[in-house]
Amino acid sequence: MGDKKKKADEEVAAADKRVVEDQDVDSGYAWVILTGCFIMYLFVVGSIKAYGVLYAEMLEYFNAGSGNTAWIGSICFLIMLGIGPFSNLLCRKYSFRIVTFIGGISLGLGYFLSGFVPRTEYMYLTFGLVSGVGYGLSFAPCSTIISFYFAKHRALANGITVSASGIGAVVFPFFYRFLIDTFSLPGTFWIMGAITSNVCVAACLFRQPKLLVKEKQRLQAAKKRKSDQKALLNGDTSKNKTGERDSKEQTSVGLNLRFSLFKNPLFTLYAVAFTLCMNGYGNNIILIPSHVRALGYDKLHVTLSVVIMGGCETVSRILFGWLADQEIVKRRTIFLFSMFISAIFAFIAPFFDSFIYMAIYAAIIGIFPGSFWSLMSVILIEVVGMEDFTAAFGLVSMCLAIGAGILTPIVGWLTDIYGSWHPAFYWTGCILLLSGLILLLEPLLKHFCMKPEPTAADLDMVDGTPIRRKPKRVPPIKEETGSLLDEDLDVSFTSNRISKIYRPYKPSSEPESPQRTSAPIVTDSEI
């Protein structure tokens, strides 16, 4: 096992070396990219995590009912995660800078327009759709680009980036409260529109990763060669038609969201596990403050529970990223441990009615399932590689959106049915536990559903090329027909200078047939 792990690490290191060739990696401009990602994550994820404050204020301002008002945030959140594959696809086709810059404009515009809305239904369009698109065009690219600029410290860089959301979860609730008390709800939306537009500033720091630049140049060169070859073969008259066909091919390639990645059983396994983890973690964003409020504590204790969760999340994401880079413990093991610990605390939460336990529970959720974002990117790279990473992260983001739309409402339904938050804690514990149990199937999946990796004995010691496990099957030898030539071929020898060696052999038992060939016949005595 040690040799296998060492060899796998060497292969990953070699792949990283090829990916980051001729660009700043783990140093230089990579830290500028990290700064841009940190700022973007702070405004994008931090503001959406504090949405609960805006939700409570909109309930009172519009007086449209909790269900109708809840759809505003649900639409925004689903669009944010659901368009992840398209966001990363656009980043590959154009650039991370252009896509995230447009996302910043859409995000700020959605907040600004929401300040003029007189009814809840219009908020579905302004905040739900327009801001949701802005969130989506910023979130997935920001979570993806950082892995192209870090190899040795990739998990740590991801941990620092996603820790910004924890800072946002601590700062934005108080900031929202201050703005609402000072400028009212419409004024808060206008000011937040200007603040969230700083995503555009962070986007200007981005540079397109060298791997994606080379990939685009290679595709363009290949398409140009193909177009030129068709023009040469078909003549100048078909040049325009060839150009039209090539443009259609480019469009089909551009719309390829790489759903074929789901054919990789390991990728599908982790996509399901991440979806369950995200929903288990997301449930607690609603559960913790709501349960504290239900226990009879005031708004200060409710806010404090959210701050504890966000603060622990900020520190733990950096520490988990550093631990994953040290490779002292396998990243998969860290994820499993986090799921089981958080599930245990969720199951016993209904048995405690004190704020002290809820504070401890908020810290546990922030430390363990809240830190899975530090591991998600690096685990996906291990599964699919850097070349398919952008598509893989986008597909996982889409899975998170689908899971949120299906699983998250169950928390509210259980509370409405039983009149208590206790069943919701049990449901959350089951989701987190199932996420860990699914990951335990990885060894069985590799054994039964995936081709075994070549061992050292299967590799050529000269160039590392795998040797075929089974030789090619040799076609059966046909029964000799008495001639070295195939009887179906009509071959005639017209030159008398042909050596006897190359003349057709004719057994002496059969009568000679000079008409069959113009060359002299070789007899038994001449052999």
Coordinates of C-alpha atoms in Angstrom, one line a residue, residues 36 46 51 76-77 108 161 183 189 206 223 225 294 349 359 395-396 428 436:
G36 CA -9.3 38.1 -5.5
G46 CA -20.9 35.8 3.0
Y51 CA -29.9 36.4 4.1
C76 CA -31.8 32.9 -5.7
F77 CA -30.0 30.0 -4.0
G108 CA -25.2 44.6 -7.8
T161 CA -10.7 31.2 0.1
F183 CA -31.8 53.4 6.2
F189 CA -30.8 47.1 -0.8
F206 CA -8.1 37.2 -12.4
K223 CA -10.4 23.3 -36.1
R225 CA -6.5 22.5 -39.8
A294 CA -37.9 28.3 20.0
A349 CA -29.3 17.8 20.1
A359 CA -23.4 26.9 21.2
L395 CA -21.8 19.5 -12.3
V396 CA -21.3 19.0 -8.5
T428 CA -30.2 16.3 9.5
G436 CA -20.3 9.3 5.3

